Amino acid sequence: MIIDLDLQMAQLEVKLLRAQFNSHFLFNNLNAINYCILQNDNQKASSYLTLFSRFLRRIAGHSQRDFVKLTDEIETLHQYVQIEKLRFARAIQLVVTVEPGIETDGVLVPSLILHSHIENMIWHNLDARADRGVLTLAVQKKSGKIHILLETNGASSETTDLRAKPGARESKLELTVKRLQLLNERHGTDLELRMTKKDAFRKIIGVDLSFSPFASQTLP
């Protein structure tokens, strides 16, 4: 049973990594760095390459672990947003708020759990106006559970429906939900991810990751 669960986790993690880091992401960023070099903007090219390599190194490290500190997960999101800002040359902002009393160094979350969703928001939901691209990440505690809410100020569109269409490959949301279910089975946690809508008029799309706090020493 444990072997089957480990195999399912390994197969699912491969699917998630493929979904999160497709060839377009790698090639587009490498092409953007090359463009900076061709434009003799060596300083920008160097900064871009340094940030990109650090991001990939962080991703490689986190992908080997089930859980990481929330502090590290937030830093990963900040790095990703910085990369997208350089590539698109637009003002994308990630605003993080943490409820007083919550120590992000003491909160564990599934590694890379929010990356695919912040990527989807930047590509499909973020306000296209250069000065209004704002993503918000709020860490709160409600009824004894930690809630991590990730939202965008962009309007909703058909592309925000992350459910897979008949015959289509599994969406990032579905893969993430399956991963959380397996983590819950393996570690006895109560991780849950759901879609949220902050404003019915603007149809702001967001995700809410909720779970009871747990410490690393409680994990098997």
PDB file of C-alpha atoms in Angstrom:
ATOM      1  CA  MET A   1       0.000   0.000   0.000  1.00  0.00           C
ATOM      2  CA  ILE A   2       2.808   2.406   0.941  1.00  0.00           C
ATOM      3  CA  ILE A   3       4.733   1.432  -2.203  1.00  0.00           C
ATOM      4  CA  ASP A   4       1.649   2.057  -4.375  1.00  0.00           C
ATOM      5  CA  LEU A   5       1.143   5.450  -2.715  1.00  0.00           C
ATOM      6  CA  ASP A   6       4.776   6.416  -3.272  1.00  0.00           C
ATOM      7  CA  LEU A   7       4.515   5.373  -6.928  1.00  0.00           C
ATOM      8  CA  GLN A   8       1.357   7.435  -7.409  1.00  0.00           C
ATOM      9  CA  MET A   9       3.049  10.440  -5.796  1.00  0.00           C
ATOM     10  CA  ALA A  10       6.119  10.088  -8.020  1.00  0.00           C
ATOM     11  CA  GLN A  11       4.031   9.823 -11.193  1.00  0.00           C
ATOM     12  CA  LEU A  12       1.865  12.778 -10.178  1.00  0.00           C
ATOM     13  CA  GLU A  13       4.883  14.943  -9.329  1.00  0.00           C
ATOM     14  CA  VAL A  14       6.313  14.298 -12.805  1.00  0.00           C
ATOM     15  CA  LYS A  15       2.994  15.344 -14.370  1.00  0.00           C
ATOM     16  CA  LEU A  16       2.902  18.505 -12.256  1.00  0.00           C
ATOM     17  CA  LEU A  17       6.454  19.489 -13.128  1.00  0.00           C
ATOM     18  CA  ARG A  18       5.693  18.993 -16.817  1.00  0.00           C
ATOM     19  CA  ALA A  19       2.562  21.120 -16.486  1.00  0.00           C
ATOM     20  CA  GLN A  20       4.365  23.868 -14.578  1.00  0.00           C
ATOM     21  CA  PHE A  21       7.587  24.036 -16.563  1.00  0.00           C
ATOM     22  CA  ASN A  22       6.804  23.319 -20.165  1.00  0.00           C
ATOM     23  CA  SER A  23       9.256  23.955 -22.970  1.00  0.00           C
ATOM     24  CA  HIS A  24       7.616  27.314 -23.745  1.00  0.00           C
ATOM     25  CA  PHE A  25       8.538  28.678 -20.313  1.00  0.00           C
ATOM     26  CA  LEU A  26      12.182  27.664 -20.711  1.00  0.00           C
ATOM     27  CA  PHE A  27      12.577  28.684 -24.352  1.00  0.00           C
ATOM     28  CA  ASN A  28      10.782  32.003 -23.943  1.00  0.00           C
ATOM     29  CA  ASN A  29      12.999  33.042 -21.064  1.00  0.00           C
ATOM     30  CA  LEU A  30      16.184  31.910 -22.789  1.00  0.00           C
ATOM     31  CA  ASN A  31      15.127  33.825 -25.898  1.00  0.00           C
ATOM     32  CA  ALA A  32      14.424  36.909 -23.774  1.00  0.00           C
ATOM     33  CA  ILE A  33      17.912  36.689 -22.252  1.00  0.00           C
ATOM     34  CA  ASN A  34      19.420  36.260 -25.710  1.00  0.00           C
ATOM     35  CA  TYR A  35      17.509  39.335 -26.922  1.00  0.00           C
ATOM     36  CA  CYS A  36      19.036  41.413 -24.118  1.00  0.00           C
ATOM     37  CA  ILE A  37      22.486  40.254 -25.203  1.00  0.00           C
ATOM     38  CA  LEU A  38      21.801  41.109 -28.852  1.00  0.00           C
ATOM     39  CA  GLN A  39      20.656  44.571 -27.743  1.00  0.00           C
ATOM     40  CA  ASN A  40      23.964  44.977 -25.869  1.00  0.00           C
ATOM     41  CA  ASP A  41      22.039  45.295 -22.613  1.00  0.00           C
ATOM     42  CA  ASN A  42      24.538  43.109 -20.814  1.00  0.00           C
ATOM     43  CA  GLN A  43      23.600  44.293 -17.343  1.00  0.00           C
ATOM     44  CA  LYS A  44      19.959  43.322 -17.813  1.00  0.00           C
ATOM     45  CA  ALA A  45      20.970  40.026 -19.438  1.00  0.00           C
ATOM     46  CA  SER A  46      23.245  39.214 -16.505  1.00  0.00           C
ATOM     47  CA  SER A  47      20.569  40.092 -13.928  1.00  0.00           C
ATOM     48  CA  TYR A  48      17.965  38.098 -15.856  1.00  0.00           C
ATOM     49  CA  LEU A  49      20.220  35.035 -16.171  1.00  0.00           C
ATOM     50  CA  THR A  50      21.187  35.146 -12.486  1.00  0.00           C
ATOM     51  CA  LEU A  51      17.545  35.368 -11.390  1.00  0.00           C
ATOM     52  CA  PHE A  52      16.461  32.640 -13.813  1.00  0.00           C
ATOM     53  CA  SER A  53      19.208  30.226 -12.721  1.00  0.00           C
ATOM     54  CA  ARG A  54      18.454  30.814  -9.034  1.00  0.00           C
ATOM     55  CA  PHE A  55      14.783  30.181  -9.699  1.00  0.00           C
ATOM     56  CA  LEU A  56      15.467  26.894 -11.512  1.00  0.00           C
ATOM     57  CA  ARG A  57      17.845  25.798  -8.758  1.00  0.00           C
ATOM     58  CA  ARG A  58      15.193  26.556  -6.134  1.00  0.00           C
ATOM     59  CA  ILE A  59      12.561  24.651  -8.117  1.00  0.00           C
ATOM     60  CA  ALA A  60      14.852  21.637  -8.474  1.00  0.00           C
ATOM     61  CA  GLY A  61      15.453  21.589  -4.727  1.00  0.00           C
ATOM     62  CA  HIS A  62      11.828  22.027  -3.726  1.00  0.00           C
ATOM     63  CA  SER A  63      10.588  19.389  -6.168  1.00  0.00           C
ATOM     64  CA  GLN A  64      12.434  16.753  -4.132  1.00  0.00           C
ATOM     65  CA  ARG A  65      10.426  17.518  -0.984  1.00  0.00           C
ATOM     66  CA  ASP A  66       6.773  17.096  -0.057  1.00  0.00           C
ATOM     67  CA  PHE A  67       6.753  20.197   2.164  1.00  0.00           C
ATOM     68  CA  VAL A  68       8.718  23.437   2.493  1.00  0.00           C
ATOM     69  CA  LYS A  69       8.496  26.440   4.784  1.00  0.00           C
ATOM     70  CA  LEU A  70       5.876  28.977   3.737  1.00  0.00           C
ATOM     71  CA  THR A  71       8.667  31.580   3.777  1.00  0.00           C
ATOM     72  CA  ASP A  72      10.456  29.630   1.031  1.00  0.00           C
ATOM     73  CA  GLU A  73       7.285  29.136  -1.012  1.00  0.00           C
ATOM     74  CA  ILE A  74       6.582  32.881  -0.921  1.00  0.00           C
ATOM     75  CA  GLU A  75      10.151  33.626  -2.009  1.00  0.00           C
ATOM     76  CA  THR A  76       9.696  31.235  -4.943  1.00  0.00           C
ATOM     77  CA  LEU A  77       6.587  33.164  -6.010  1.00  0.00           C
ATOM     78  CA  HIS A  78       8.449  36.475  -5.713  1.00  0.00           C
ATOM     79  CA  GLN A  79      11.235  35.131  -7.944  1.00  0.00           C
ATOM     80  CA  TYR A  80       8.742  33.921 -10.536  1.00  0.00           C
ATOM     81  CA  VAL A  81       6.975  37.291 -10.614  1.00  0.00           C
ATOM     82  CA  GLN A  82      10.332  39.057 -11.050  1.00  0.00           C
ATOM     83  CA  ILE A  83      11.117  36.825 -14.035  1.00  0.00           C
ATOM     84  CA  GLU A  84       7.761  37.574 -15.647  1.00  0.00           C
ATOM     85  CA  LYS A  85       8.246  41.304 -15.036  1.00  0.00           C
ATOM     86  CA  LEU A  86      11.573  41.179 -16.872  1.00  0.00           C
ATOM     87  CA  ARG A  87      10.183  39.113 -19.726  1.00  0.00           C
ATOM     88  CA  PHE A  88       7.044  41.187 -20.305  1.00  0.00           C
ATOM     89  CA  ALA A  89       8.503  44.547 -19.217  1.00  0.00           C
ATOM     90  CA  ARG A  90       5.327  45.331 -17.293  1.00  0.00           C
ATOM     91  CA  ALA A  91       4.508  46.310 -13.728  1.00  0.00           C
ATOM     92  CA  ILE A  92       3.413  43.057 -12.107  1.00  0.00           C
ATOM     93  CA  GLN A  93       3.200  43.307  -8.336  1.00  0.00           C
ATOM     94  CA  LEU A  94       2.875  40.559  -5.732  1.00  0.00           C
ATOM     95  CA  VAL A  95       1.553  41.898  -2.429  1.00  0.00           C
ATOM     96  CA  VAL A  96       1.911  39.535   0.537  1.00  0.00           C
ATOM     97  CA  THR A  97       0.098  40.072   3.838  1.00  0.00           C
ATOM     98  CA  VAL A  98       0.481  37.817   6.872  1.00  0.00           C
ATOM     99  CA  GLU A  99      -1.918  37.935   9.793  1.00  0.00           C
ATOM    100  CA  PRO A 100      -0.179  38.971  13.042  1.00  0.00           C
ATOM    101  CA  GLY A 101       0.786  35.948  15.099  1.00  0.00           C
ATOM    102  CA  ILE A 102       1.530  33.701  12.112  1.00  0.00           C
ATOM    103  CA  GLU A 103       5.232  32.899  11.659  1.00  0.00           C
ATOM    104  CA  THR A 104       5.790  31.847   8.047  1.00  0.00           C
ATOM    105  CA  ASP A 105       9.024  30.085   9.029  1.00  0.00           C
ATOM    106  CA  GLY A 106       6.942  27.823  11.255  1.00  0.00           C
ATOM    107  CA  VAL A 107       4.275  26.984   8.661  1.00  0.00           C
ATOM    108  CA  LEU A 108       4.821  24.089   6.259  1.00  0.00           C
ATOM    109  CA  VAL A 109       3.087  23.936   2.869  1.00  0.00           C
ATOM    110  CA  PRO A 110       3.293  21.499  -0.047  1.00  0.00           C
ATOM    111  CA  SER A 111       6.223  22.514  -2.231  1.00  0.00           C
ATOM    112  CA  LEU A 112       5.408  24.526  -5.389  1.00  0.00           C
ATOM    113  CA  ILE A 113       1.721  24.343  -4.468  1.00  0.00           C
ATOM    114  CA  LEU A 114       0.830  27.868  -5.607  1.00  0.00           C
ATOM    115  CA  HIS A 115       3.181  28.343  -8.543  1.00  0.00           C
ATOM    116  CA  SER A 116       0.993  26.918 -11.297  1.00  0.00           C
ATOM    117  CA  HIS A 117      -1.930  29.064 -10.148  1.00  0.00           C
ATOM    118  CA  ILE A 118       0.027  32.308 -10.000  1.00  0.00           C
ATOM    119  CA  GLU A 119       1.293  31.519 -13.498  1.00  0.00           C
ATOM    120  CA  ASN A 120      -2.272  31.035 -14.745  1.00  0.00           C
ATOM    121  CA  MET A 121      -3.352  34.318 -13.168  1.00  0.00           C
ATOM    122  CA  ILE A 122      -0.516  36.274 -14.774  1.00  0.00           C
ATOM    123  CA  TRP A 123      -1.251  34.833 -18.194  1.00  0.00           C
ATOM    124  CA  HIS A 124      -5.061  34.875 -18.182  1.00  0.00           C
ATOM    125  CA  ASN A 125      -6.502  36.989 -15.361  1.00  0.00           C
ATOM    126  CA  LEU A 126      -4.147  39.812 -14.506  1.00  0.00           C
ATOM    127  CA  ASP A 127      -5.319  43.306 -15.421  1.00  0.00           C
ATOM    128  CA  ALA A 128      -3.675  44.049 -18.776  1.00  0.00           C
ATOM    129  CA  ARG A 129      -3.096  47.700 -17.909  1.00  0.00           C
ATOM    130  CA  ALA A 130       0.599  48.045 -17.109  1.00  0.00           C
ATOM    131  CA  ASP A 131       0.099  49.921 -13.851  1.00  0.00           C
ATOM    132  CA  ARG A 132      -2.603  47.661 -12.434  1.00  0.00           C
ATOM    133  CA  GLY A 133      -1.208  44.122 -12.532  1.00  0.00           C
ATOM    134  CA  VAL A 134      -1.555  43.197  -8.865  1.00  0.00           C
ATOM    135  CA  LEU A 135      -1.518  39.751  -7.289  1.00  0.00           C
ATOM    136  CA  THR A 136      -2.307  39.420  -3.597  1.00  0.00           C
ATOM    137  CA  LEU A 137      -1.350  36.592  -1.275  1.00  0.00           C
ATOM    138  CA  ALA A 138      -2.932  36.672   2.182  1.00  0.00           C
ATOM    139  CA  VAL A 139      -2.022  34.283   4.994  1.00  0.00           C
ATOM    140  CA  GLN A 140      -4.782  34.086   7.595  1.00  0.00           C
ATOM    141  CA  LYS A 141      -6.015  31.874  10.408  1.00  0.00           C
ATOM    142  CA  LYS A 142      -9.710  30.950  10.598  1.00  0.00           C
ATOM    143  CA  SER A 143     -11.325  28.446  12.955  1.00  0.00           C
ATOM    144  CA  GLY A 144      -7.953  26.947  13.806  1.00  0.00           C
ATOM    145  CA  LYS A 145      -6.926  26.482  10.172  1.00  0.00           C
ATOM    146  CA  ILE A 146      -4.325  28.300   8.097  1.00  0.00           C
ATOM    147  CA  HIS A 147      -5.744  29.831   4.908  1.00  0.00           C
ATOM    148  CA  ILE A 148      -3.534  31.017   2.060  1.00  0.00           C
ATOM    149  CA  LEU A 149      -5.540  33.069  -0.415  1.00  0.00           C
ATOM    150  CA  LEU A 150      -4.058  33.976  -3.787  1.00  0.00           C
ATOM    151  CA  GLU A 151      -6.049  36.417  -5.915  1.00  0.00           C
ATOM    152  CA  THR A 152      -5.679  38.767  -8.863  1.00  0.00           C
ATOM    153  CA  ASN A 153      -7.240  42.118  -9.708  1.00  0.00           C
ATOM    154  CA  GLY A 154      -7.948  41.036 -13.279  1.00  0.00           C
ATOM    155  CA  ALA A 155     -11.413  40.216 -14.603  1.00  0.00           C
ATOM    156  CA  SER A 156     -12.487  36.637 -15.184  1.00  0.00           C
ATOM    157  CA  SER A 157     -12.628  35.039 -18.619  1.00  0.00           C
ATOM    158  CA  GLU A 158     -13.355  31.602 -20.027  1.00  0.00           C
ATOM    159  CA  THR A 159      -9.689  30.667 -19.703  1.00  0.00           C
ATOM    160  CA  THR A 160      -9.976  30.796 -15.922  1.00  0.00           C
ATOM    161  CA  ASP A 161     -12.025  27.595 -15.838  1.00  0.00           C
ATOM    162  CA  LEU A 162      -9.308  25.147 -14.852  1.00  0.00           C
ATOM    163  CA  ARG A 163     -11.482  22.058 -15.120  1.00  0.00           C
ATOM    164  CA  ALA A 164     -10.412  19.708 -17.865  1.00  0.00           C
ATOM    165  CA  LYS A 165     -12.702  19.433 -20.882  1.00  0.00           C
ATOM    166  CA  PRO A 166     -13.780  15.948 -22.027  1.00  0.00           C
ATOM    167  CA  GLY A 167     -10.836  14.273 -23.738  1.00  0.00           C
ATOM    168  CA  ALA A 168      -8.393  16.935 -22.573  1.00  0.00           C
ATOM    169  CA  ARG A 169      -5.397  16.369 -20.358  1.00  0.00           C
ATOM    170  CA  GLU A 170      -5.849  16.967 -16.650  1.00  0.00           C
ATOM    171  CA  SER A 171      -5.701  20.619 -15.654  1.00  0.00           C
ATOM    172  CA  LYS A 172      -3.162  21.999 -13.213  1.00  0.00           C
ATOM    173  CA  LEU A 173      -5.911  22.404 -10.645  1.00  0.00           C
ATOM    174  CA  GLU A 174      -6.988  18.779 -10.952  1.00  0.00           C
ATOM    175  CA  LEU A 175      -3.395  17.577 -10.699  1.00  0.00           C
ATOM    176  CA  THR A 176      -2.875  19.762  -7.631  1.00  0.00           C
ATOM    177  CA  VAL A 177      -6.038  18.451  -5.955  1.00  0.00           C
ATOM    178  CA  LYS A 178      -4.939  14.860  -6.604  1.00  0.00           C
ATOM    179  CA  ARG A 179      -1.523  15.626  -5.156  1.00  0.00           C
ATOM    180  CA  LEU A 180      -3.102  17.076  -2.003  1.00  0.00           C
ATOM    181  CA  GLN A 181      -5.274  13.980  -1.631  1.00  0.00           C
ATOM    182  CA  LEU A 182      -2.199  11.749  -1.810  1.00  0.00           C
ATOM    183  CA  LEU A 183      -0.321  13.951   0.658  1.00  0.00           C
ATOM    184  CA  ASN A 184      -3.273  13.725   3.043  1.00  0.00           C
ATOM    185  CA  GLU A 185      -3.229   9.927   2.770  1.00  0.00           C
ATOM    186  CA  ARG A 186       0.520   9.758   3.265  1.00  0.00           C
ATOM    187  CA  HIS A 187       0.888  12.265   6.112  1.00  0.00           C
ATOM    188  CA  GLY A 188      -2.540  12.421   7.756  1.00  0.00           C
ATOM    189  CA  THR A 189      -2.948  16.116   6.909  1.00  0.00           C
ATOM    190  CA  ASP A 190      -6.168  17.881   5.877  1.00  0.00           C
ATOM    191  CA  LEU A 191      -4.933  19.980   2.955  1.00  0.00           C
ATOM    192  CA  GLU A 192      -7.688  21.406   0.755  1.00  0.00           C
ATOM    193  CA  LEU A 193      -7.603  23.685  -2.294  1.00  0.00           C
ATOM    194  CA  ARG A 194     -10.629  25.441  -3.738  1.00  0.00           C
ATOM    195  CA  MET A 195     -11.379  28.145  -6.248  1.00  0.00           C
ATOM    196  CA  THR A 196     -12.777  31.432  -4.919  1.00  0.00           C
ATOM    197  CA  LYS A 197     -14.487  34.492  -6.387  1.00  0.00           C
ATOM    198  CA  LYS A 198     -13.923  37.672  -4.455  1.00  0.00           C
ATOM    199  CA  ASP A 199     -16.371  39.868  -6.337  1.00  0.00           C
ATOM    200  CA  ALA A 200     -19.383  38.605  -8.276  1.00  0.00           C
ATOM    201  CA  PHE A 201     -19.372  41.691 -10.526  1.00  0.00           C
ATOM    202  CA  ARG A 202     -15.671  41.679 -11.425  1.00  0.00           C
ATOM    203  CA  LYS A 203     -15.443  37.896 -11.073  1.00  0.00           C
ATOM    204  CA  ILE A 204     -11.990  38.047  -9.525  1.00  0.00           C
ATOM    205  CA  ILE A 205     -10.504  34.578  -9.529  1.00  0.00           C
ATOM    206  CA  GLY A 206      -8.515  33.222  -6.620  1.00  0.00           C
ATOM    207  CA  VAL A 207      -7.471  30.038  -4.876  1.00  0.00           C
ATOM    208  CA  ASP A 208      -7.698  29.218  -1.178  1.00  0.00           C
ATOM    209  CA  LEU A 209      -5.356  26.619   0.324  1.00  0.00           C
ATOM    210  CA  SER A 210      -6.475  25.625   3.822  1.00  0.00           C
ATOM    211  CA  PHE A 211      -5.085  23.165   6.374  1.00  0.00           C
ATOM    212  CA  SER A 212      -4.607  22.574  10.081  1.00  0.00           C
ATOM    213  CA  PRO A 213      -1.130  23.672  11.225  1.00  0.00           C
ATOM    214  CA  PHE A 214       1.388  20.855  11.654  1.00  0.00           C
ATOM    215  CA  ALA A 215       5.084  20.629  12.447  1.00  0.00           C
ATOM    216  CA  SER A 216       7.775  18.774  10.511  1.00  0.00           C
ATOM    217  CA  GLN A 217       8.320  16.374  13.390  1.00  0.00           C
ATOM    218  CA  THR A 218       4.702  15.196  13.118  1.00  0.00           C
ATOM    219  CA  LEU A 219       5.244  13.965   9.554  1.00  0.00           C
ATOM    220  CA  PRO A 220       6.034  10.254   9.148  1.00  0.00           C
TER     221      PRO A 220
END
